[in-house]
PDB file of C-alpha atoms and ligand atoms in Angstrom:
ATOM      1  CA  MET A   1       3.293 -61.913 -98.320  1.00 42.00           C
ATOM      2  CA  ASN A   2       3.762 -58.302 -97.374  1.00 44.00           C
ATOM      3  CA  GLN A   3       1.173 -57.106 -94.918  1.00 42.00           C
ATOM      4  CA  PRO A   4      -0.222 -53.810 -96.205  1.00 41.00           C
ATOM      5  CA  THR A   5      -0.042 -50.868 -93.851  1.00 41.00           C
ATOM      6  CA  TYR A   6      -2.282 -47.864 -94.312  1.00 42.00           C
ATOM      7  CA  SER A   7      -0.007 -44.864 -93.769  1.00 46.00           C
ATOM      8  CA  PRO A   8       3.527 -45.780 -94.796  1.00 46.00           C
ATOM      9  CA  PRO A   9       5.856 -42.870 -95.526  1.00 47.00           C
ATOM     10  CA  LEU A  10       6.009 -42.024 -99.215  1.00 48.00           C
ATOM     11  CA  GLN A  11       9.267 -41.758-101.082  1.00 52.00           C
ATOM     12  CA  PRO A  12       9.756 -38.163-102.274  1.00 49.00           C
ATOM     13  CA  ASP A  13       9.515 -39.132-105.949  1.00 51.00           C
ATOM     14  CA  SER A  14       6.809 -41.752-105.682  1.00 79.00           C
ATOM     15  CA  ALA A  15       3.288 -41.763-107.069  1.00 93.00           C
ATOM     16  CA  VAL A  16       0.625 -40.275-104.808  1.00 96.00           C
ATOM     17  CA  VAL A  17      -2.031 -42.103-106.847  1.00 97.00           C
ATOM     18  CA  ARG A  18      -1.279 -45.373-108.664  1.00 96.00           C
ATOM     19  CA  PHE A  19      -3.862 -47.259-110.775  1.00 97.00           C
ATOM     20  CA  ARG A  20      -3.082 -50.730-112.110  1.00 97.00           C
ATOM     21  CA  GLY A  21      -5.606 -52.343-114.469  1.00 97.00           C
ATOM     22  CA  VAL A  22      -8.507 -50.588-112.788  1.00 98.00           C
ATOM     23  CA  THR A  23     -12.074 -51.245-113.877  1.00 98.00           C
ATOM     24  CA  ARG A  24     -15.270 -49.884-112.344  1.00 98.00           C
ATOM     25  CA  THR A  25     -18.558 -51.221-113.615  1.00 98.00           C
ATOM     26  CA  TYR A  26     -22.079 -50.183-112.689  1.00 96.00           C
ATOM     27  CA  GLY A  27     -25.052 -52.531-112.935  1.00 94.00           C
ATOM     28  CA  THR A  28     -25.117 -56.099-114.282  1.00 92.00           C
ATOM     29  CA  GLY A  29     -26.022 -58.011-117.454  1.00 92.00           C
ATOM     30  CA  ALA A  30     -26.968 -56.198-120.640  1.00 92.00           C
ATOM     31  CA  GLY A  31     -27.319 -52.864-118.834  1.00 92.00           C
ATOM     32  CA  GLN A  32     -23.805 -52.947-117.395  1.00 95.00           C
ATOM     33  CA  VAL A  33     -21.716 -49.784-117.828  1.00 95.00           C
ATOM     34  CA  ARG A  34     -17.916 -49.933-117.761  1.00 96.00           C
ATOM     35  CA  ALA A  35     -17.173 -46.475-116.352  1.00 98.00           C
ATOM     36  CA  LEU A  36     -13.447 -47.335-116.040  1.00 98.00           C
ATOM     37  CA  ASP A  37     -12.100 -49.904-118.482  1.00 98.00           C
ATOM     38  CA  GLY A  38      -8.595 -50.971-117.518  1.00 97.00           C
ATOM     39  CA  ILE A  39      -6.775 -47.830-116.369  1.00 97.00           C
ATOM     40  CA  SER A  40      -3.103 -47.895-115.362  1.00 97.00           C
ATOM     41  CA  VAL A  41      -1.585 -44.540-114.506  1.00 97.00           C
ATOM     42  CA  ASP A  42       0.564 -42.819-111.882  1.00 96.00           C
ATOM     43  CA  ILE A  43       0.070 -39.309-110.548  1.00 96.00           C
ATOM     44  CA  GLN A  44       3.443 -38.121-109.264  1.00 94.00           C
ATOM     45  CA  ARG A  45       3.949 -36.055-106.150  1.00 93.00           C
ATOM     46  CA  GLY A  46       3.952 -32.301-106.736  1.00 94.00           C
ATOM     47  CA  ALA A  47       2.287 -32.444-110.156  1.00 95.00           C
ATOM     48  CA  PHE A  48      -0.725 -30.384-111.204  1.00 97.00           C
ATOM     49  CA  THR A  49      -2.707 -32.745-113.444  1.00 97.00           C
ATOM     50  CA  ALA A  50      -5.818 -31.911-115.478  1.00 98.00           C
ATOM     51  CA  ILE A  51      -8.264 -34.716-116.264  1.00 97.00           C
ATOM     52  CA  MET A  52     -10.295 -34.050-119.395  1.00 96.00           C
ATOM     53  CA  GLY A  53     -12.674 -35.932-121.658  1.00 93.00           C
ATOM     54  CA  PRO A  54     -16.195 -35.935-123.077  1.00 90.00           C
ATOM     55  CA  SER A  55     -19.234 -36.048-120.799  1.00 90.00           C
ATOM     56  CA  GLY A  56     -19.815 -39.614-119.567  1.00 93.00           C
ATOM     57  CA  SER A  57     -16.220 -40.666-120.300  1.00 94.00           C
ATOM     58  CA  GLY A  58     -15.448 -41.634-116.688  1.00 95.00           C
ATOM     59  CA  LYS A  59     -13.780 -38.509-115.250  1.00 95.00           C
ATOM     60  CA  SER A  60     -15.885 -38.365-112.086  1.00 92.00           C
ATOM     61  CA  THR A  61     -15.583 -42.108-111.564  1.00 95.00           C
ATOM     62  CA  PHE A  62     -11.801 -41.833-111.950  1.00 97.00           C
ATOM     63  CA  MET A  63     -11.703 -39.032-109.404  1.00 96.00           C
ATOM     64  CA  ASN A  64     -14.001 -40.824-106.947  1.00 94.00           C
ATOM     65  CA  VAL A  65     -11.894 -43.994-107.072  1.00 96.00           C
ATOM     66  CA  ALA A  66      -8.610 -42.038-106.880  1.00 96.00           C
ATOM     67  CA  ALA A  67      -9.934 -40.097-103.859  1.00 95.00           C
ATOM     68  CA  GLY A  68     -11.045 -43.227-101.996  1.00 93.00           C
ATOM     69  CA  LEU A  69     -14.718 -42.250-102.265  1.00 93.00           C
ATOM     70  CA  ASP A  70     -15.489 -45.338-104.361  1.00 93.00           C
ATOM     71  CA  ASP A  71     -13.775 -48.700-104.769  1.00 92.00           C
ATOM     72  CA  PRO A  72     -12.671 -50.345-108.006  1.00 96.00           C
ATOM     73  CA  THR A  73     -14.458 -53.430-109.382  1.00 97.00           C
ATOM     74  CA  SER A  74     -11.074 -54.932-110.268  1.00 97.00           C
ATOM     75  CA  GLY A  75      -7.454 -53.865-110.368  1.00 98.00           C
ATOM     76  CA  GLU A  76      -5.295 -52.081-107.813  1.00 97.00           C
ATOM     77  CA  VAL A  77      -5.567 -48.509-106.549  1.00 97.00           C
ATOM     78  CA  TRP A  78      -2.887 -47.064-104.293  1.00 95.00           C
ATOM     79  CA  VAL A  79      -3.429 -43.665-102.676  1.00 95.00           C
ATOM     80  CA  ALA A  80      -0.732 -42.155-100.473  1.00 92.00           C
ATOM     81  CA  GLY A  81       0.869 -45.599-100.378  1.00 91.00           C
ATOM     82  CA  ALA A  82      -2.300 -47.303 -99.135  1.00 92.00           C
ATOM     83  CA  PRO A  83      -4.047 -50.140-101.039  1.00 94.00           C
ATOM     84  CA  VAL A  84      -7.551 -48.718-101.517  1.00 94.00           C
ATOM     85  CA  HIS A  85      -8.701 -51.894-103.320  1.00 95.00           C
ATOM     86  CA  THR A  86      -8.289 -53.888-100.090  1.00 96.00           C
ATOM     87  CA  MET A  87      -9.796 -51.325 -97.717  1.00 95.00           C
ATOM     88  CA  THR A  88     -13.140 -51.161 -95.936  1.00 95.00           C
ATOM     89  CA  ASP A  89     -15.365 -48.074 -96.135  1.00 94.00           C
ATOM     90  CA  ASP A  90     -14.169 -46.979 -92.674  1.00 94.00           C
ATOM     91  CA  GLN A  91     -10.512 -47.318 -93.650  1.00 95.00           C
ATOM     92  CA  ARG A  92     -11.146 -45.297 -96.809  1.00 95.00           C
ATOM     93  CA  THR A  93     -12.847 -42.593 -94.736  1.00 93.00           C
ATOM     94  CA  LEU A  94      -9.779 -42.350 -92.502  1.00 92.00           C
ATOM     95  CA  LEU A  95      -7.484 -42.277 -95.535  1.00 93.00           C
ATOM     96  CA  ARG A  96      -9.472 -39.385 -97.044  1.00 93.00           C
ATOM     97  CA  ARG A  97      -9.582 -37.475 -93.781  1.00 90.00           C
ATOM     98  CA  GLU A  98      -5.822 -37.724 -93.337  1.00 89.00           C
ATOM     99  CA  HIS A  99      -4.482 -37.536 -96.864  1.00 93.00           C
ATOM    100  CA  VAL A 100      -7.015 -36.134 -99.354  1.00 95.00           C
ATOM    101  CA  GLY A 101      -8.339 -32.611 -99.888  1.00 95.00           C
ATOM    102  CA  PHE A 102     -11.278 -31.538-102.051  1.00 94.00           C
ATOM    103  CA  VAL A 103     -12.280 -28.389-103.914  1.00 94.00           C
ATOM    104  CA  PHE A 104     -15.737 -28.416-105.512  1.00 91.00           C
ATOM    105  CA  GLN A 105     -17.410 -26.310-108.178  1.00 91.00           C
ATOM    106  CA  SER A 106     -19.994 -25.235-105.574  1.00 92.00           C
ATOM    107  CA  PHE A 107     -17.310 -24.176-102.978  1.00 93.00           C
ATOM    108  CA  ASN A 108     -19.057 -26.190-100.179  1.00 94.00           C
ATOM    109  CA  LEU A 109     -18.427 -23.618 -97.443  1.00 97.00           C
ATOM    110  CA  VAL A 110     -20.532 -23.546 -94.275  1.00 97.00           C
ATOM    111  CA  PRO A 111     -22.621 -20.340 -94.573  1.00 97.00           C
ATOM    112  CA  THR A 112     -22.836 -19.630 -90.826  1.00 98.00           C
ATOM    113  CA  LEU A 113     -19.055 -19.779 -90.276  1.00 98.00           C
ATOM    114  CA  THR A 114     -16.471 -17.117 -91.092  1.00 98.00           C
ATOM    115  CA  ALA A 115     -13.827 -17.767 -93.719  1.00 98.00           C
ATOM    116  CA  TYR A 116     -11.270 -18.571 -91.021  1.00 98.00           C
ATOM    117  CA  GLU A 117     -13.654 -20.915 -89.207  1.00 98.00           C
ATOM    118  CA  ASN A 118     -14.313 -22.686 -92.509  1.00 98.00           C
ATOM    119  CA  VAL A 119     -10.573 -23.198 -92.999  1.00 97.00           C
ATOM    120  CA  LEU A 120     -10.262 -24.684 -89.486  1.00 97.00           C
ATOM    121  CA  LEU A 121     -13.382 -26.868 -89.738  1.00 95.00           C
ATOM    122  CA  PRO A 122     -11.683 -30.044 -91.083  1.00 92.00           C
ATOM    123  CA  PHE A 123      -9.308 -29.982 -88.089  1.00 94.00           C
ATOM    124  CA  GLU A 124     -12.251 -29.695 -85.690  1.00 93.00           C
ATOM    125  CA  LEU A 125     -14.161 -32.493 -87.395  1.00 88.00           C
ATOM    126  CA  ALA A 126     -11.111 -34.767 -87.289  1.00 86.00           C
ATOM    127  CA  GLY A 127     -10.280 -33.781 -83.695  1.00 89.00           C
ATOM    128  CA  ARG A 128      -6.853 -32.648 -84.905  1.00 91.00           C
ATOM    129  CA  ARG A 129      -4.917 -30.118 -82.870  1.00 93.00           C
ATOM    130  CA  VAL A 130      -3.921 -26.883 -84.610  1.00 96.00           C
ATOM    131  CA  ASP A 131      -0.481 -26.197 -83.114  1.00 96.00           C
ATOM    132  CA  ALA A 132       1.631 -23.050 -83.528  1.00 96.00           C
ATOM    133  CA  GLU A 133       3.391 -24.419 -86.609  1.00 95.00           C
ATOM    134  CA  ARG A 134       0.083 -25.274 -88.287  1.00 95.00           C
ATOM    135  CA  THR A 135      -1.342 -21.861 -87.399  1.00 96.00           C
ATOM    136  CA  ALA A 136       1.671 -20.159 -89.007  1.00 95.00           C
ATOM    137  CA  TRP A 137       1.216 -22.309 -92.133  1.00 94.00           C
ATOM    138  CA  ILE A 138      -2.486 -21.394 -92.319  1.00 96.00           C
ATOM    139  CA  GLN A 139      -1.636 -17.694 -91.949  1.00 95.00           C
ATOM    140  CA  GLN A 140       0.862 -18.032 -94.780  1.00 93.00           C
ATOM    141  CA  ILE A 141      -1.707 -19.715 -97.051  1.00 93.00           C
ATOM    142  CA  ILE A 142      -4.309 -17.078 -96.238  1.00 95.00           C
ATOM    143  CA  ALA A 143      -1.832 -14.334 -97.129  1.00 93.00           C
ATOM    144  CA  THR A 144      -0.759 -16.085-100.349  1.00 91.00           C
ATOM    145  CA  LEU A 145      -4.394 -16.473-101.383  1.00 92.00           C
ATOM    146  CA  GLY A 146      -5.019 -12.772-100.705  1.00 93.00           C
ATOM    147  CA  LEU A 147      -7.572 -13.445 -97.968  1.00 96.00           C
ATOM    148  CA  THR A 148      -5.939 -11.785 -94.951  1.00 97.00           C
ATOM    149  CA  ASP A 149      -8.506  -8.973 -94.725  1.00 97.00           C
ATOM    150  CA  ARG A 150     -11.416 -11.343 -95.452  1.00 97.00           C
ATOM    151  CA  VAL A 151     -10.941 -14.014 -92.762  1.00 97.00           C
ATOM    152  CA  GLY A 152     -13.732 -12.626 -90.546  1.00 98.00           C
ATOM    153  CA  HIS A 153     -16.296 -12.549 -93.379  1.00 98.00           C
ATOM    154  CA  ARG A 154     -19.009 -15.132 -93.938  1.00 98.00           C
ATOM    155  CA  PRO A 155     -19.304 -16.756 -97.391  1.00 98.00           C
ATOM    156  CA  SER A 156     -22.298 -14.568 -98.320  1.00 97.00           C
ATOM    157  CA  GLU A 157     -20.089 -11.486 -97.820  1.00 98.00           C
ATOM    158  CA  LEU A 158     -17.482 -12.800-100.278  1.00 97.00           C
ATOM    159  CA  SER A 159     -17.376 -12.931-104.083  1.00 96.00           C
ATOM    160  CA  GLY A 160     -17.385 -16.309-105.836  1.00 96.00           C
ATOM    161  CA  GLY A 161     -13.653 -16.066-106.456  1.00 95.00           C
ATOM    162  CA  GLN A 162     -12.992 -15.253-102.798  1.00 96.00           C
ATOM    163  CA  GLN A 163     -15.201 -18.154-101.671  1.00 97.00           C
ATOM    164  CA  GLN A 164     -13.271 -20.549-103.905  1.00 95.00           C
ATOM    165  CA  ARG A 165      -9.989 -19.199-102.512  1.00 96.00           C
ATOM    166  CA  VAL A 166     -11.282 -19.950 -98.993  1.00 97.00           C
ATOM    167  CA  ALA A 167     -12.104 -23.494-100.148  1.00 96.00           C
ATOM    168  CA  ILE A 168      -8.556 -23.818-101.539  1.00 96.00           C
ATOM    169  CA  ALA A 169      -7.109 -22.478 -98.276  1.00 96.00           C
ATOM    170  CA  ARG A 170      -9.179 -25.072 -96.390  1.00 96.00           C
ATOM    171  CA  ALA A 171      -7.830 -27.858 -98.635  1.00 95.00           C
ATOM    172  CA  LEU A 172      -4.200 -26.647 -98.400  1.00 94.00           C
ATOM    173  CA  ALA A 173      -4.340 -26.087 -94.622  1.00 95.00           C
ATOM    174  CA  ALA A 174      -4.167 -29.791 -93.835  1.00 92.00           C
ATOM    175  CA  THR A 175      -1.228 -30.400 -96.266  1.00 92.00           C
ATOM    176  CA  PRO A 176      -2.964 -33.425 -97.817  1.00 94.00           C
ATOM    177  CA  GLN A 177      -1.091 -35.841-100.075  1.00 95.00           C
ATOM    178  CA  ILE A 178      -3.370 -34.776-102.929  1.00 97.00           C
ATOM    179  CA  ILE A 179      -6.123 -32.251-103.611  1.00 97.00           C
ATOM    180  CA  PHE A 180      -8.895 -33.191-106.037  1.00 97.00           C
ATOM    181  CA  ALA A 181     -10.610 -30.243-107.679  1.00 95.00           C
ATOM    182  CA  ASP A 182     -13.806 -30.963-109.625  1.00 92.00           C
ATOM    183  CA  GLU A 183     -14.479 -28.130-112.109  1.00 92.00           C
ATOM    184  CA  PRO A 184     -13.160 -25.590-109.557  1.00 94.00           C
ATOM    185  CA  THR A 185     -13.795 -22.655-111.893  1.00 94.00           C
ATOM    186  CA  GLY A 186     -17.198 -23.827-113.138  1.00 92.00           C
ATOM    187  CA  ASN A 187     -19.048 -21.109-111.199  1.00 92.00           C
ATOM    188  CA  LEU A 188     -16.531 -18.281-111.657  1.00 91.00           C
ATOM    189  CA  ASP A 189     -16.147 -15.430-114.118  1.00 93.00           C
ATOM    190  CA  SER A 190     -13.025 -15.497-116.269  1.00 93.00           C
ATOM    191  CA  ARG A 191     -11.010 -13.110-114.089  1.00 92.00           C
ATOM    192  CA  SER A 192     -11.706 -15.050-110.857  1.00 92.00           C
ATOM    193  CA  SER A 193     -11.052 -18.285-112.764  1.00 93.00           C
ATOM    194  CA  ARG A 194      -7.602 -17.096-113.767  1.00 93.00           C
ATOM    195  CA  GLU A 195      -6.847 -16.112-110.143  1.00 91.00           C
ATOM    196  CA  VAL A 196      -7.967 -19.470-108.772  1.00 92.00           C
ATOM    197  CA  LEU A 197      -6.070 -21.426-111.456  1.00 95.00           C
ATOM    198  CA  SER A 198      -2.835 -19.543-110.971  1.00 92.00           C
ATOM    199  CA  LEU A 199      -3.147 -20.095-107.198  1.00 91.00           C
ATOM    200  CA  LEU A 200      -3.543 -23.836-107.783  1.00 94.00           C
ATOM    201  CA  GLY A 201      -0.432 -23.649-109.984  1.00 94.00           C
ATOM    202  CA  THR A 202       1.418 -21.769-107.221  1.00 92.00           C
ATOM    203  CA  ALA A 203       0.401 -24.400-104.662  1.00 93.00           C
ATOM    204  CA  ALA A 204       1.888 -27.137-106.857  1.00 94.00           C
ATOM    205  CA  ARG A 205       5.070 -25.259-107.802  1.00 92.00           C
ATOM    206  CA  ASP A 206       5.910 -23.428-104.567  1.00 91.00           C
ATOM    207  CA  TYR A 207       4.464 -25.800-101.952  1.00 90.00           C
ATOM    208  CA  GLY A 208       4.848 -29.114-103.822  1.00 93.00           C
ATOM    209  CA  GLN A 209       1.115 -29.701-103.419  1.00 95.00           C
ATOM    210  CA  THR A 210      -0.131 -32.523-105.667  1.00 97.00           C
ATOM    211  CA  ILE A 211      -3.336 -31.463-107.446  1.00 97.00           C
ATOM    212  CA  ALA A 212      -5.677 -33.365-109.775  1.00 97.00           C
ATOM    213  CA  MET A 213      -8.326 -31.221-111.445  1.00 97.00           C
ATOM    214  CA  VAL A 214     -11.273 -32.399-113.508  1.00 95.00           C
ATOM    215  CA  SER A 215     -12.222 -29.767-116.053  1.00 93.00           C
ATOM    216  CA  HIS A 216     -13.668 -29.581-119.540  1.00 90.00           C
ATOM    217  CA  ASP A 217     -12.235 -26.062-119.998  1.00 93.00           C
ATOM    218  CA  PRO A 218      -9.088 -25.887-122.194  1.00 96.00           C
ATOM    219  CA  VAL A 219      -8.080 -22.588-120.540  1.00 95.00           C
ATOM    220  CA  ALA A 220      -8.229 -24.199-117.075  1.00 96.00           C
ATOM    221  CA  ALA A 221      -6.280 -27.258-118.245  1.00 97.00           C
ATOM    222  CA  SER A 222      -3.579 -25.021-119.759  1.00 97.00           C
ATOM    223  CA  TYR A 223      -2.485 -24.169-116.181  1.00 97.00           C
ATOM    224  CA  ALA A 224      -1.691 -27.848-115.496  1.00 97.00           C
ATOM    225  CA  ASP A 225       1.698 -29.582-115.916  1.00 96.00           C
ATOM    226  CA  ARG A 226       0.039 -32.656-117.365  1.00 97.00           C
ATOM    227  CA  ILE A 227      -3.176 -33.356-119.251  1.00 97.00           C
ATOM    228  CA  LEU A 228      -4.812 -36.781-119.081  1.00 97.00           C
ATOM    229  CA  VAL A 229      -7.641 -37.392-121.539  1.00 96.00           C
ATOM    230  CA  ILE A 230     -10.227 -40.055-120.717  1.00 96.00           C
ATOM    231  CA  ALA A 231     -12.646 -41.489-123.302  1.00 94.00           C
ATOM    232  CA  ASP A 232     -14.914 -44.510-122.802  1.00 95.00           C
ATOM    233  CA  GLY A 233     -13.274 -45.295-119.467  1.00 97.00           C
ATOM    234  CA  ARG A 234      -9.740 -45.446-120.888  1.00 97.00           C
ATOM    235  CA  ILE A 235      -6.837 -43.046-120.885  1.00 97.00           C
ATOM    236  CA  VAL A 236      -6.450 -42.006-124.517  1.00 95.00           C
ATOM    237  CA  GLY A 237      -4.095 -39.058-124.058  1.00 95.00           C
ATOM    238  CA  ASP A 238      -1.271 -38.188-121.661  1.00 97.00           C
ATOM    239  CA  HIS A 239       0.416 -34.882-122.433  1.00 97.00           C
ATOM    240  CA  GLY A 240       2.667 -32.267-120.901  1.00 97.00           C
ATOM    241  CA  ARG A 241       1.792 -28.601-120.660  1.00 97.00           C
ATOM    242  CA  MET A 242      -0.235 -27.314-123.635  1.00 97.00           C
ATOM    243  CA  SER A 243      -1.797 -24.037-124.753  1.00 98.00           C
ATOM    244  CA  PRO A 244      -5.600 -23.646-124.669  1.00 97.00           C
ATOM    245  CA  GLN A 245      -5.655 -23.845-128.483  1.00 97.00           C
ATOM    246  CA  GLU A 246      -3.665 -27.083-128.525  1.00 97.00           C
ATOM    247  CA  ILE A 247      -5.969 -28.572-125.864  1.00 96.00           C
ATOM    248  CA  SER A 248      -9.083 -27.571-127.845  1.00 95.00           C
ATOM    249  CA  HIS A 249      -7.728 -29.303-130.937  1.00 94.00           C
ATOM    250  CA  LEU A 250      -6.845 -32.385-128.912  1.00 92.00           C
ATOM    251  CA  LEU A 251     -10.366 -32.633-127.458  1.00 90.00           C
ATOM    252  CA  ILE A 252     -12.025 -32.120-130.834  1.00 88.00           C
ATOM    253  CA  SER A 253      -9.943 -34.950-132.299  1.00 84.00           C
ATOM    254  CA  PHE A 254     -11.059 -37.329-129.530  1.00 77.00           C
ATOM    255  CA  GLU A 255     -14.695 -36.306-129.773  1.00 74.00           C
ATOM    256  CA  GLU A 256     -14.561 -37.023-133.533  1.00 71.00           C
ATOM    257  CA  GLN A 257     -13.069 -40.480-132.849  1.00 64.00           C
ATOM    258  CA  VAL A 258     -15.708 -41.272-130.226  1.00 57.00           C
ATOM    259  CA  ALA A 259     -18.604 -40.031-132.373  1.00 54.00           C
TER     260      ALA A 259
HETATM  261  N1  LIG B   1     -23.645 -44.472-109.823  1.00 63.72           N
HETATM  262  C1  LIG B   1     -23.725 -44.820-111.117  1.00 63.72           C
HETATM  263  N2  LIG B   1     -24.618 -45.757-111.525  1.00 63.72           N
HETATM  264  C2  LIG B   1     -24.710 -46.132-112.816  1.00 63.72           C
HETATM  265  N3  LIG B   1     -23.952 -45.626-113.801  1.00 63.72           N
HETATM  266  C3  LIG B   1     -23.044 -44.695-113.466  1.00 63.72           C
HETATM  267  C4  LIG B   1     -22.891 -44.230-112.116  1.00 63.72           C
HETATM  268  N4  LIG B   1     -21.910 -43.275-112.098  1.00 63.72           N
HETATM  269  C5  LIG B   1     -21.482 -43.150-113.364  1.00 63.72           C
HETATM  270  N5  LIG B   1     -22.158 -43.991-114.187  1.00 63.72           N
HETATM  271  C6  LIG B   1     -21.937 -44.154-115.642  1.00 63.72           C
HETATM  272  O1  LIG B   1     -20.550 -44.337-115.861  1.00 63.72           O
HETATM  273  C7  LIG B   1     -20.121 -43.615-117.009  1.00 63.72           C
HETATM  274  C8  LIG B   1     -19.055 -42.599-116.601  1.00 63.72           C
HETATM  275  O2  LIG B   1     -19.641 -41.604-115.778  1.00 63.72           O
HETATM  276  P1  LIG B   1     -18.834 -40.398-115.122  1.00 63.72           P
HETATM  277  O3  LIG B   1     -17.633 -40.955-114.459  1.00 63.72           O
HETATM  278  O4  LIG B   1     -19.779 -39.622-114.285  1.00 63.72           O
HETATM  279  O5  LIG B   1     -18.396 -39.556-116.421  1.00 63.72           O
HETATM  280  P2  LIG B   1     -17.934 -38.008-116.542  1.00 63.72           P
HETATM  281  O6  LIG B   1     -17.622 -37.496-115.195  1.00 63.72           O
HETATM  282  O7  LIG B   1     -16.760 -38.063-117.466  1.00 63.72           O
HETATM  283  O8  LIG B   1     -19.079 -37.283-117.180  1.00 63.72           O
HETATM  284  C9  LIG B   1     -21.370 -42.972-117.604  1.00 63.72           C
HETATM  285  O9  LIG B   1     -21.880 -43.834-118.609  1.00 63.72           O
HETATM  286  C10 LIG B   1     -22.301 -42.895-116.418  1.00 63.72           C
HETATM  287  O10 LIG B   1     -23.643 -42.920-116.853  1.00 63.72           O
HETATM  288 MG1  LIG B   2     -18.503 -35.903-114.170  1.00 63.72          MG
END
């Protein structure tokens, strides 16, 4: 038997997230819900993947299991080479801290800290040193995200789009194996949404950052390299880049099948 280790180096072309026959049920008996119903899928390094599907289809459950926030009921889940299905809560917390970044619809910035302090916060919480190389990387991200003259501002002094860019800078700063973004443009106007989405695309293309984004918005998903569609806890669609119109048609066809 191979003894699993929790932070083995990944091969450059390997899957950052690997699901094999994954189920996640809630409750027991007649009231049991199968939120994930036998999912097998790989998310490759460097890809920008959109996860779509009707409300209640299992998108959040998929993301929570893939991010090590929740464990599967059965099947195997590998994140950054680590077997999440065998791990304790504490081990999953360490895995997330080291390898996973998050961007939320609600930005989740600390209101009393400046933008720059918010970006550095995960390092402080993890007791991780910010060396000269890391500082240079953070400066580069801040410049790329157009935040250089905003770093001393508190969240309340920034627009929604700027706040979300700070949250993206915070996620990118730690160079995680994968960033999960849950409806990252849900609270933004269309212009700020486009900015945030093209920055996520830039992070994947130029920095090789792996990104998985849950969204119900066909325009948002059109920025992704790959579109996974979930319905009733199963993957029912796996597509390459598509236009917003093509994605809308795809979703309508699945909603008609489900209904
Ligand atoms: N903590 C929970 N307890 C019970 N049922 C849950 C829980 N989380 C999700 N579910 C159920 O699992 C299914 C999938 O939910 P979810 O993953 O949140 O879907 P989505 O994000 O696509 O809207 C739904 O039927 C939902 O009611
Ligand atoms: Mg959800």
